[in-house]
mmCIF file of C-alpha atoms in Angstrom:
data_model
loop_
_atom_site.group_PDB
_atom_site.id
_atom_site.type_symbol
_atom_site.label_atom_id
_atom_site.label_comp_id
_atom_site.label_asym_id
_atom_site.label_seq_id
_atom_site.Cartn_x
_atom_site.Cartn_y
_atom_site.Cartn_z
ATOM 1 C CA UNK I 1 7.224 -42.061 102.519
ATOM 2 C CA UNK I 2 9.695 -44.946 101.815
ATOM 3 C CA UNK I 3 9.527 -48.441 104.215
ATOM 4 C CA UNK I 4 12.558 -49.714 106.344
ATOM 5 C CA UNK I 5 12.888 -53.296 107.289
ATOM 6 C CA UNK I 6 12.762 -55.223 110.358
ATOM 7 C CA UNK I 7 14.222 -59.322 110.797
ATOM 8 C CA UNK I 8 17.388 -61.360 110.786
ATOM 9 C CA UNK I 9 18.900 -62.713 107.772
ATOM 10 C CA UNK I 10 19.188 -66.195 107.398
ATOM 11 C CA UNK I 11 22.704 -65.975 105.974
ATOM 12 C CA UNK I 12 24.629 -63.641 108.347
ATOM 13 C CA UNK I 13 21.793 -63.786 111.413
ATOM 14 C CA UNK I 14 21.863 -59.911 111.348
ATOM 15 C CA UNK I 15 19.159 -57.384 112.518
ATOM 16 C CA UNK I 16 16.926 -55.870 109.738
ATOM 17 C CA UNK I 17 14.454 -53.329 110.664
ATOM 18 C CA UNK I 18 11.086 -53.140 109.005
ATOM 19 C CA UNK I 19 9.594 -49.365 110.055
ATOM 20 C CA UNK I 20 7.269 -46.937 107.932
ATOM 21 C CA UNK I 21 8.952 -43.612 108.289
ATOM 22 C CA UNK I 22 7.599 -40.357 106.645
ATOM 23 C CA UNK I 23 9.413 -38.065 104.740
ATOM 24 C CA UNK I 24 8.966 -34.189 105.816
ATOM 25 C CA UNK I 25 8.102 -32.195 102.726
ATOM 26 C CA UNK I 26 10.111 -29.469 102.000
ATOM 27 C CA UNK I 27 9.284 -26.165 102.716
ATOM 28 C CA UNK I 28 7.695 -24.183 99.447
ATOM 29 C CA UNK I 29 9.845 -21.097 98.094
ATOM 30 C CA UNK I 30 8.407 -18.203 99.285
ATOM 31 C CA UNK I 31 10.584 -15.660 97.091
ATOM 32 C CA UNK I 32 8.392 -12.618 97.977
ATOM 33 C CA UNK I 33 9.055 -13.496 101.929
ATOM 34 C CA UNK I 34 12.325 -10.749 103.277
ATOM 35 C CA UNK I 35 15.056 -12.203 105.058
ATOM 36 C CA UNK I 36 15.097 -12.845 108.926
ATOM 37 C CA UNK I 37 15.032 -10.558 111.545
ATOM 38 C CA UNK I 38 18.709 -10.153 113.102
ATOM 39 C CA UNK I 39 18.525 -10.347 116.331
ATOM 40 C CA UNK I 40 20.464 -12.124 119.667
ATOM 41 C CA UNK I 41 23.653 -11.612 121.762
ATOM 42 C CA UNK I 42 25.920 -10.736 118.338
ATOM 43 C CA UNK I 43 23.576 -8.975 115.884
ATOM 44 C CA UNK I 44 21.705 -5.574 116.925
ATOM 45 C CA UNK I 45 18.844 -4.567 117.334
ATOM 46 C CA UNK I 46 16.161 -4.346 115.535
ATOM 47 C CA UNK I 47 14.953 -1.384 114.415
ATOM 48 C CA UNK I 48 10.982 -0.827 114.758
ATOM 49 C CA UNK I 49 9.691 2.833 113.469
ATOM 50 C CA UNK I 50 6.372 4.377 115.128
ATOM 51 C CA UNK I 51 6.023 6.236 111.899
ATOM 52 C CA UNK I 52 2.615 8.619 112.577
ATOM 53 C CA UNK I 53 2.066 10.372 116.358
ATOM 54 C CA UNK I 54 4.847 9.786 119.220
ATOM 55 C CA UNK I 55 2.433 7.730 121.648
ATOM 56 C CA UNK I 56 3.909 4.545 122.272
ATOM 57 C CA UNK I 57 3.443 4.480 126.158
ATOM 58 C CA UNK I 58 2.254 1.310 125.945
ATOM 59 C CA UNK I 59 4.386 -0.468 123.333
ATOM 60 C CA UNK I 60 7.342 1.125 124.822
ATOM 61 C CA UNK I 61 7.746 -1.218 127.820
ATOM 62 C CA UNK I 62 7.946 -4.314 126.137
ATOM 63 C CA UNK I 63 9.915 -3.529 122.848
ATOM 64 C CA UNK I 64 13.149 -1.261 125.219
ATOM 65 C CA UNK I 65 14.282 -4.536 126.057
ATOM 66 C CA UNK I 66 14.485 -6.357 122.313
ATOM 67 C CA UNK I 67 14.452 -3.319 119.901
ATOM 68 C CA UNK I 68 15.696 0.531 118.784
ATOM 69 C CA UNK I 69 12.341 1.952 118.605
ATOM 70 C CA UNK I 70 12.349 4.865 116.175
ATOM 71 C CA UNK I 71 9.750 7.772 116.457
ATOM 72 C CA UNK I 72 9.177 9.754 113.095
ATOM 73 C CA UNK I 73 5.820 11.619 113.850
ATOM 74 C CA UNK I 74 5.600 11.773 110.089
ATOM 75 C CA UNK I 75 2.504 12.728 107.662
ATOM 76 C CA UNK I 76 3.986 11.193 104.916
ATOM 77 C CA UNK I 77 7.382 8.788 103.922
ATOM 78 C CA UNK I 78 8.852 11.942 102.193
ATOM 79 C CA UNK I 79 9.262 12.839 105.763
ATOM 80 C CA UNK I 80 10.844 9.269 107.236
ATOM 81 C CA UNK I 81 14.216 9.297 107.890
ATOM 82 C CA UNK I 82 16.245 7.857 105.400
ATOM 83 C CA UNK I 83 18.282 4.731 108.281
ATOM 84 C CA UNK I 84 14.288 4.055 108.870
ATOM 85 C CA UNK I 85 13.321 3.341 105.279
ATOM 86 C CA UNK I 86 16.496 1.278 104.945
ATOM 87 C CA UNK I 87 16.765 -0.716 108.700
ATOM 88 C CA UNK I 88 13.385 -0.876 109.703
ATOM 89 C CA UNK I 89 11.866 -4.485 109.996
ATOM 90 C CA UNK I 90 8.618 -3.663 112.032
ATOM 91 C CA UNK I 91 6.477 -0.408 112.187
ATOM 92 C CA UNK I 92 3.832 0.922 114.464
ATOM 93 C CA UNK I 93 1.706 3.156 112.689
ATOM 94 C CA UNK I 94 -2.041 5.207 114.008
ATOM 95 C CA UNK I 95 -4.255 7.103 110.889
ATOM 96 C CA UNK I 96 -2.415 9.987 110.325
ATOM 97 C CA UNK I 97 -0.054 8.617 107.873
ATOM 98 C CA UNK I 98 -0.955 6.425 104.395
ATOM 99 C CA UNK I 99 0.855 3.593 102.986
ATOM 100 C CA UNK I 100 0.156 2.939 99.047
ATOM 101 C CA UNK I 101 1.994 0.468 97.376
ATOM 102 C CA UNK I 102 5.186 3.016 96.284
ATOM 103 C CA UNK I 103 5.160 4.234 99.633
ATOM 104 C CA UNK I 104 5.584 0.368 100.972
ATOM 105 C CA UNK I 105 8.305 0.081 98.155
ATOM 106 C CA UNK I 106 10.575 2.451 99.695
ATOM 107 C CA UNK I 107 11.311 0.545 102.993
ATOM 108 C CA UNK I 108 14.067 -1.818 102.267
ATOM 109 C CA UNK I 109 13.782 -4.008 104.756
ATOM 110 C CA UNK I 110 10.481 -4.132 106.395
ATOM 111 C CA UNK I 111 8.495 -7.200 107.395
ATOM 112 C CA UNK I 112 5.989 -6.444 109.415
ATOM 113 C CA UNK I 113 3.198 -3.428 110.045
ATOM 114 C CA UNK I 114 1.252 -3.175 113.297
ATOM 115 C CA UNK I 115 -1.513 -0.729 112.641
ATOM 116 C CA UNK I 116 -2.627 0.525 116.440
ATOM 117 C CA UNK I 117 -6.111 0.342 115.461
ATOM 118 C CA UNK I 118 -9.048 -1.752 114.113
ATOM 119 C CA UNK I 119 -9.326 -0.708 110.709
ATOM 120 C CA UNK I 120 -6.725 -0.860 107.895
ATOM 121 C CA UNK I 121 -7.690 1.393 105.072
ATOM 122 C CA UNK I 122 -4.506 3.870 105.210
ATOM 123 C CA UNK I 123 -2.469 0.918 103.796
ATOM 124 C CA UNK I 124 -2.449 -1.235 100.608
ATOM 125 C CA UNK I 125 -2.981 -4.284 102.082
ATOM 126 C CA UNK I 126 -2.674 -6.394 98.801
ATOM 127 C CA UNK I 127 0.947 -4.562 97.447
ATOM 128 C CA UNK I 128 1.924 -4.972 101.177
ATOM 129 C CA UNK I 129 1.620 -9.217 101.180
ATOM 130 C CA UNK I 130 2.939 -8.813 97.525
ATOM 131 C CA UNK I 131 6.242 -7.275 99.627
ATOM 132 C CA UNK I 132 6.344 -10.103 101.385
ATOM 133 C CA UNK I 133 4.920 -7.535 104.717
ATOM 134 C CA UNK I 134 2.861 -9.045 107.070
ATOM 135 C CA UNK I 135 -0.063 -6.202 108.039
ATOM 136 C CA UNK I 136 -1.781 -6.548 111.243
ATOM 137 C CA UNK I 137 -4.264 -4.577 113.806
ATOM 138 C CA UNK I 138 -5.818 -4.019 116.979
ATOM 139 C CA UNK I 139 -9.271 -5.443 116.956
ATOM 140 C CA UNK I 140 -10.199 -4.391 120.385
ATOM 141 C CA UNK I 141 -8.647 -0.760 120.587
ATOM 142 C CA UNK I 142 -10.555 2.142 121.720
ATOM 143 C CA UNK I 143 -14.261 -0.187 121.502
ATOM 144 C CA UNK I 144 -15.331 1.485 124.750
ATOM 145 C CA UNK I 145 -14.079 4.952 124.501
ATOM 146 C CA UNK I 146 -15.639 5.205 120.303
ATOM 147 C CA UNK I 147 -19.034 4.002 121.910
ATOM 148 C CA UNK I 148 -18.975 6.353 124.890
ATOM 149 C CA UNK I 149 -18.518 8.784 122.488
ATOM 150 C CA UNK I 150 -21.010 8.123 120.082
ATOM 151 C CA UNK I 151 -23.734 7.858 122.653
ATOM 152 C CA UNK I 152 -22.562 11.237 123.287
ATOM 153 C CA UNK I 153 -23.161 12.209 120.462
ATOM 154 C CA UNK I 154 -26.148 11.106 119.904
ATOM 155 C CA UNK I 155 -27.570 12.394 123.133
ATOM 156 C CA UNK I 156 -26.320 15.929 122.095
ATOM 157 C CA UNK I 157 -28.320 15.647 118.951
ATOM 158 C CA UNK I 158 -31.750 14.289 120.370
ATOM 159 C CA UNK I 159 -31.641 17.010 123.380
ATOM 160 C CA UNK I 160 -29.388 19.665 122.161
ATOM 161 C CA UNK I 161 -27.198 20.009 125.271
ATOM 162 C CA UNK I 162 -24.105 21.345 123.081
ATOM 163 C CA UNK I 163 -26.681 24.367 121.806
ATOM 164 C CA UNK I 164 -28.308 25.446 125.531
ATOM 165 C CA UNK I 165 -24.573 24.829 126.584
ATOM 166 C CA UNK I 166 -23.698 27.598 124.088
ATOM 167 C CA UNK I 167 -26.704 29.923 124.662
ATOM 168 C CA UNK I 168 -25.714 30.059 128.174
ATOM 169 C CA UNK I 169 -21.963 30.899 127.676
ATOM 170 C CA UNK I 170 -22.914 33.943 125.482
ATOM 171 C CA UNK I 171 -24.861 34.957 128.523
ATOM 172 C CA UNK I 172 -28.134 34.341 127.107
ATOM 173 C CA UNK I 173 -31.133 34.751 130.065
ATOM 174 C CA UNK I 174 -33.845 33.241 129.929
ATOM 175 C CA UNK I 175 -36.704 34.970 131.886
ATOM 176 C CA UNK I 176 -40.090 32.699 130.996
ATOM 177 C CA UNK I 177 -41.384 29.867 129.970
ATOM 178 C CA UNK I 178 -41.396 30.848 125.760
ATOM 179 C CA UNK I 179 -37.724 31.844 125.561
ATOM 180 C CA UNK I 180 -37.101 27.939 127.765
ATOM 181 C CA UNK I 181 -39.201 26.603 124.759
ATOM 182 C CA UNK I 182 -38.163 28.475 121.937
ATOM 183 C CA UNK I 183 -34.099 27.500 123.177
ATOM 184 C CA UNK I 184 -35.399 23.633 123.421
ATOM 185 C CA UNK I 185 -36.886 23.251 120.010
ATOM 186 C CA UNK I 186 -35.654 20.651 118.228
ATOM 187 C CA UNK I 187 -35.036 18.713 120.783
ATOM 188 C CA UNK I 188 -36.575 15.177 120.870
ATOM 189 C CA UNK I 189 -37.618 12.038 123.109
ATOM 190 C CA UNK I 190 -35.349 9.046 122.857
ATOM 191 C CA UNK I 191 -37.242 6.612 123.960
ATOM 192 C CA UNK I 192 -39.300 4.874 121.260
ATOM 193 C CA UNK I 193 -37.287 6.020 118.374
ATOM 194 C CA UNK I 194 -35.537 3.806 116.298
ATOM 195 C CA UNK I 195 -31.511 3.632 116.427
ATOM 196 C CA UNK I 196 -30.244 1.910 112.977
ATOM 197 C CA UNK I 197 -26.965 0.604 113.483
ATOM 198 C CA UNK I 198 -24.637 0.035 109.900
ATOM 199 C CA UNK I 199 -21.847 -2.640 111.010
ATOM 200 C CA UNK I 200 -22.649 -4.756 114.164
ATOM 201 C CA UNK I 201 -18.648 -5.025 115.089
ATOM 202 C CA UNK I 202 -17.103 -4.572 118.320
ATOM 203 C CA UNK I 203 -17.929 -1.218 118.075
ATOM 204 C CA UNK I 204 -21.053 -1.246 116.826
ATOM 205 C CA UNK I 205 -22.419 -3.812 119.381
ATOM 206 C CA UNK I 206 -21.564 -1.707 122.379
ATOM 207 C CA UNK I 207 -23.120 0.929 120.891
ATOM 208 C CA UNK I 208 -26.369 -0.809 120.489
ATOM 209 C CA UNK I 209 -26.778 -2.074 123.834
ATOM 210 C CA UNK I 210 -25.745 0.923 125.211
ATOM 211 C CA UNK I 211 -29.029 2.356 123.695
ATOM 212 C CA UNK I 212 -31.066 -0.569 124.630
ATOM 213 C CA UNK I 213 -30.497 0.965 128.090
ATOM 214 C CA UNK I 214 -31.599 4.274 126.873
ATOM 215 C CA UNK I 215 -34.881 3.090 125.999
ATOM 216 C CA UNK I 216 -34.130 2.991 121.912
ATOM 217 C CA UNK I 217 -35.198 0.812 119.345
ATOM 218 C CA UNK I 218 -31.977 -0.663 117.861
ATOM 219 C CA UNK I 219 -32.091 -2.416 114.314
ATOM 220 C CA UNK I 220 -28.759 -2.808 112.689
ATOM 221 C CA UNK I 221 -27.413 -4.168 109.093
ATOM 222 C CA UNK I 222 -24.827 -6.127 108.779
ATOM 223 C CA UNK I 223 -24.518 -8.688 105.601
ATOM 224 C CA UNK I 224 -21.213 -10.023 107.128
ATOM 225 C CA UNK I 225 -22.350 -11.563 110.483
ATOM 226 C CA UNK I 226 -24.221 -14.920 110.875
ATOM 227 C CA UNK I 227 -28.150 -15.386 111.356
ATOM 228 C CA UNK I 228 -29.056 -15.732 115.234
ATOM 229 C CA UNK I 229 -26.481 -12.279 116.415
ATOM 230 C CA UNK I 230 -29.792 -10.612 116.935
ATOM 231 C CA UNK I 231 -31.244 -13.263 119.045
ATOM 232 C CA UNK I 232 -28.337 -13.007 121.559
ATOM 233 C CA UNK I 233 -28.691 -9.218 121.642
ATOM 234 C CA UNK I 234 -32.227 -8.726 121.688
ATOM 235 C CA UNK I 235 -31.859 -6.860 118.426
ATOM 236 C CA UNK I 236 -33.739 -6.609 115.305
ATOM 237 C CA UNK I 237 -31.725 -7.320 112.049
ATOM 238 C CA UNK I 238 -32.766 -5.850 108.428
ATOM 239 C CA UNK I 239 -31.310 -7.486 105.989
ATOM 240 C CA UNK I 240 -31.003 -4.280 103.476
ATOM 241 C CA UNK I 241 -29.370 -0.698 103.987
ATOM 242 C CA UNK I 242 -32.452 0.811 102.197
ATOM 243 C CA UNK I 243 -34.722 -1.228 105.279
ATOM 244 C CA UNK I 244 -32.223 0.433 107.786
ATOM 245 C CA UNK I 245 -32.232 4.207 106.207
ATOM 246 C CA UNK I 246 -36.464 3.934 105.848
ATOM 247 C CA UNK I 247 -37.114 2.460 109.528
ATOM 248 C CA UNK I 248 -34.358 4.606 111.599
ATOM 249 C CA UNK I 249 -34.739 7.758 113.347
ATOM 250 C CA UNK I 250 -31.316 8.088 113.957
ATOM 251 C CA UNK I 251 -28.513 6.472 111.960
ATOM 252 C CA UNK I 252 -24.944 5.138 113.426
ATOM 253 C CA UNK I 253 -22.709 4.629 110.698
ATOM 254 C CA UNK I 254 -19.790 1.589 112.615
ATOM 255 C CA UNK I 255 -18.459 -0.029 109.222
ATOM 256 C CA UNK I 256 -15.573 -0.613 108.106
ATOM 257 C CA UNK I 257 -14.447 1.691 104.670
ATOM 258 C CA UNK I 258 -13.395 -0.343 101.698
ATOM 259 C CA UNK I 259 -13.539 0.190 97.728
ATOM 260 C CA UNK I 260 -17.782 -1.206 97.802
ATOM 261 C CA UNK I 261 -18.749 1.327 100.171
ATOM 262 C CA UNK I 262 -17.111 4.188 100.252
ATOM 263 C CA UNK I 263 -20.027 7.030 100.337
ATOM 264 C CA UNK I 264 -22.357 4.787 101.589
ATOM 265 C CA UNK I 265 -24.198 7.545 102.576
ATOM 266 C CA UNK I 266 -24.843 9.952 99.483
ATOM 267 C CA UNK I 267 -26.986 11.814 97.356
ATOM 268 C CA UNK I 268 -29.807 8.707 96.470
ATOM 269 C CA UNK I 269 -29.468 7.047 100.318
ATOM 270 C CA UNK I 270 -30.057 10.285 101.790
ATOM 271 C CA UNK I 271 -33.393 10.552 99.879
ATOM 272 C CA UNK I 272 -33.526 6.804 101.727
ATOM 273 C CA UNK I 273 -33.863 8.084 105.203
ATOM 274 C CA UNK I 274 -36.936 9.214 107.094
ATOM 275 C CA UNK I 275 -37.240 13.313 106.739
ATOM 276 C CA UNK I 276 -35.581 14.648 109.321
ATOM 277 C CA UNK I 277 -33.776 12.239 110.364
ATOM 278 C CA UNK I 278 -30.388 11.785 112.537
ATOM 279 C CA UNK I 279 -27.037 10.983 111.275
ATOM 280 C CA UNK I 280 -24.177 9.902 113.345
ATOM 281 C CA UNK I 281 -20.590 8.953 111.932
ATOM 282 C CA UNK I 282 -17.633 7.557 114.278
ATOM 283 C CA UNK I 283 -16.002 4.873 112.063
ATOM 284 C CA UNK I 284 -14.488 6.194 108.450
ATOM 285 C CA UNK I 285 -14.974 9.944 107.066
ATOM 286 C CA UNK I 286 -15.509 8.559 103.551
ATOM 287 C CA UNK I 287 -18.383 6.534 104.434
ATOM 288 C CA UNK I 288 -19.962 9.970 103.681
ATOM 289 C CA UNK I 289 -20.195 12.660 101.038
ATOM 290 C CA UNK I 290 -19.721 15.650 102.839
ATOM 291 C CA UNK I 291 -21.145 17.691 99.829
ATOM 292 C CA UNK I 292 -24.447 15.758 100.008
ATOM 293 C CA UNK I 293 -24.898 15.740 103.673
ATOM 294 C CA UNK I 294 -24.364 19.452 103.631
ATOM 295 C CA UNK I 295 -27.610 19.707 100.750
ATOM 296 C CA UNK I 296 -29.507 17.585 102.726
ATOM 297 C CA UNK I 297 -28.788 19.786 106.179
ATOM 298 C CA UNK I 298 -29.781 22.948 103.996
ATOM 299 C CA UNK I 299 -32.576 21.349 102.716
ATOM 300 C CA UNK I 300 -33.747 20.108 106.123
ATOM 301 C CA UNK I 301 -33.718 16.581 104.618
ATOM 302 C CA UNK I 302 -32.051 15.683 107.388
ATOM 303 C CA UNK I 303 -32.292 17.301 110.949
ATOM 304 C CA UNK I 304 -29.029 17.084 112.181
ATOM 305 C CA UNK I 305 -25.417 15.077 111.817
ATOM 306 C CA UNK I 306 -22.643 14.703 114.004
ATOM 307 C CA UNK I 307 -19.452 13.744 112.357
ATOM 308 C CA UNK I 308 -16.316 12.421 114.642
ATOM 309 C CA UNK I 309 -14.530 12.037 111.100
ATOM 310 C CA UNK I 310 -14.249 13.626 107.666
ATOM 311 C CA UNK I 311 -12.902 12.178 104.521
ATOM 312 C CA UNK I 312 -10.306 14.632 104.305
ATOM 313 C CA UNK I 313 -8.186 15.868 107.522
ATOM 314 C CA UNK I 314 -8.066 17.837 109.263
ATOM 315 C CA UNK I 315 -10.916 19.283 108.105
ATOM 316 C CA UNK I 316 -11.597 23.066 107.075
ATOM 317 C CA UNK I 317 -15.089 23.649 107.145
ATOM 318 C CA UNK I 318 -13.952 26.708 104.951
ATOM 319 C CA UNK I 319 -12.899 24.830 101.903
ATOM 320 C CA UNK I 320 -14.700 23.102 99.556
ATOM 321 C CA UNK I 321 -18.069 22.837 97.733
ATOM 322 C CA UNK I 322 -19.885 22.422 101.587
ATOM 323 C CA UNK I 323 -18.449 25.347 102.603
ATOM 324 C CA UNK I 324 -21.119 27.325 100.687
ATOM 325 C CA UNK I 325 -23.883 25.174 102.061
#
């Protein structure tokens, strides 16, 4: 900030100016930023890679007209082309493929990735802002559709329509009133039982008043939202997992997966849940130990799980330890 002045001198009767004026900082170095994207009339395109799937029906209208878009449909960068690693400055990417920080290291000239998708855990966020690449996501994709579906499949589990479904397509008959009951058991009422929610996102929140309507109990834990989100849902917060896993019937797993709780669900919080039990995963397939769900199912610990996701995919259900159990 320096001052200018304002007046007339006496001696030569000219015009000073007296005015505060503000100096703009400079801008800080930002060494780990990449250059800017060429673009305009003279410089090409750029180039923007979808790197996993070949979906981009809806991204495809509005980037024709400003970039080369680039479909790889790769499981890995070992399988990128090599003009993509060195010319690509944005990149679309689903959950097939991962990102660790070598893999980030590879593209030359990258600045910004666009996960299609709420969560982020198939990319080193940290080594990516280290790179100087921005990461973002969708928030709001697929909120609607992931609740439908775990309703779904939660209704399947509480009255067993995917096991009568099957019965009747191996042309099983049932001729009285024992073989109708002995086909139904295990299935149980909904309403009354208590739905424990683990994550009250956008996600999770549809799913709870979804059940609501269904006549459930819904309790959910969430350490990262604000007192009073119950209030406004009619819900009822616990404020510990172990409070969820002892008071739920049925448990909806809607978390994101990070390095604190990957295998939330394991050996010691199984033994937290009410015998016989429901468990319901949609969100991350390493939010659970496969091995230990599979003991508890043997066991009977648990009465049934429905798993949209597996920590490893696609899964084999003939490999590994579970596949004995």
């Amino acid at each position: 900030m320096h001052w200018r002045f304002s007046g007339f001198c006496p001696k030569t009767d000219q015009k000073l100016v007296l005015q505060k004026q503000f100096m703009m900082p400079k801008r800080p170095r930002m060494e780990n930023l990449r250059g800017p994207i060429a673009n305009g009339p003279i410089q090409t395109r750029p180039l923007v890679a979808l790197l996993d799937g070949r979906d981009c029906s809806i991204e495809m209208p509005i980037l024709k007209d400003v970039a080369t878009v680039a479909f790889c449909d790769a499981q890995s960068t070992s399988e990128i082309h090599e003009k993509v690693l060195n010319e690509a400055v944005g990149a679309l990417m689903w959950h097939t493929i991962i990102l660790t920080k070598e893999d980030l290291e590879k593209f030359k000239t990258l600045r910004i990735i666009v996960r299609i998708g709420s969560g982020v855990d198939n990319i080193d966020v940290k080594a990516a802002g280290e790179l100087g690449i921005a990461v973002c996501n969708v928030p709001g994709y697929g909120v609607e559709e992931v609740a439908d579906t775990t309703l779904c499949l939660i209704l399947n589990l509480y009255r067993r329509t995917y096991w009568l479904a099957n019965m009747v397509r191996e042309g099983k008959k049932f001729t009285g009133p024992e073989q109708v009951r002995e086909a139904a058991t295990g299935c149980a009422r909904i309403r009354g039982d208590t739905l424990g929610i683990v994550g009250l996102g956008r996600i999770g929140s549809a799913v709870a008043l979804r059940a609501k309507a269904f006549g459930f109990t819904v309790i959910f834990y969430d350490p990262y939202l604000p007192d009073g989100i119950e209030k406004s849902l009619g819900l009822t917060r616990v404020y510990t997992l172990q409070d969820l896993l002892f008071q739920s019937d049925c448990v909806s797993l809607h978390c994101t997966l990070n390095e604190h709780n990957h295998h939330l669900i394991n050996e010691y919080t199984i033994k937290q849940m009410r015998p016989g039990a429901f468990l319901v995963n949609t969100a991350r397939g390493g939010l659970v130990d496969d091995d230990a769900l599979a003991a508890a199912l043997k066991q009977g610990r648990i009465r049934a799980a429905a798993l949209d996701v597996h920590e490893n995919e696609p899964y084999n259900v003939f490999q590994g330890q579970s596949a004995n159990q």
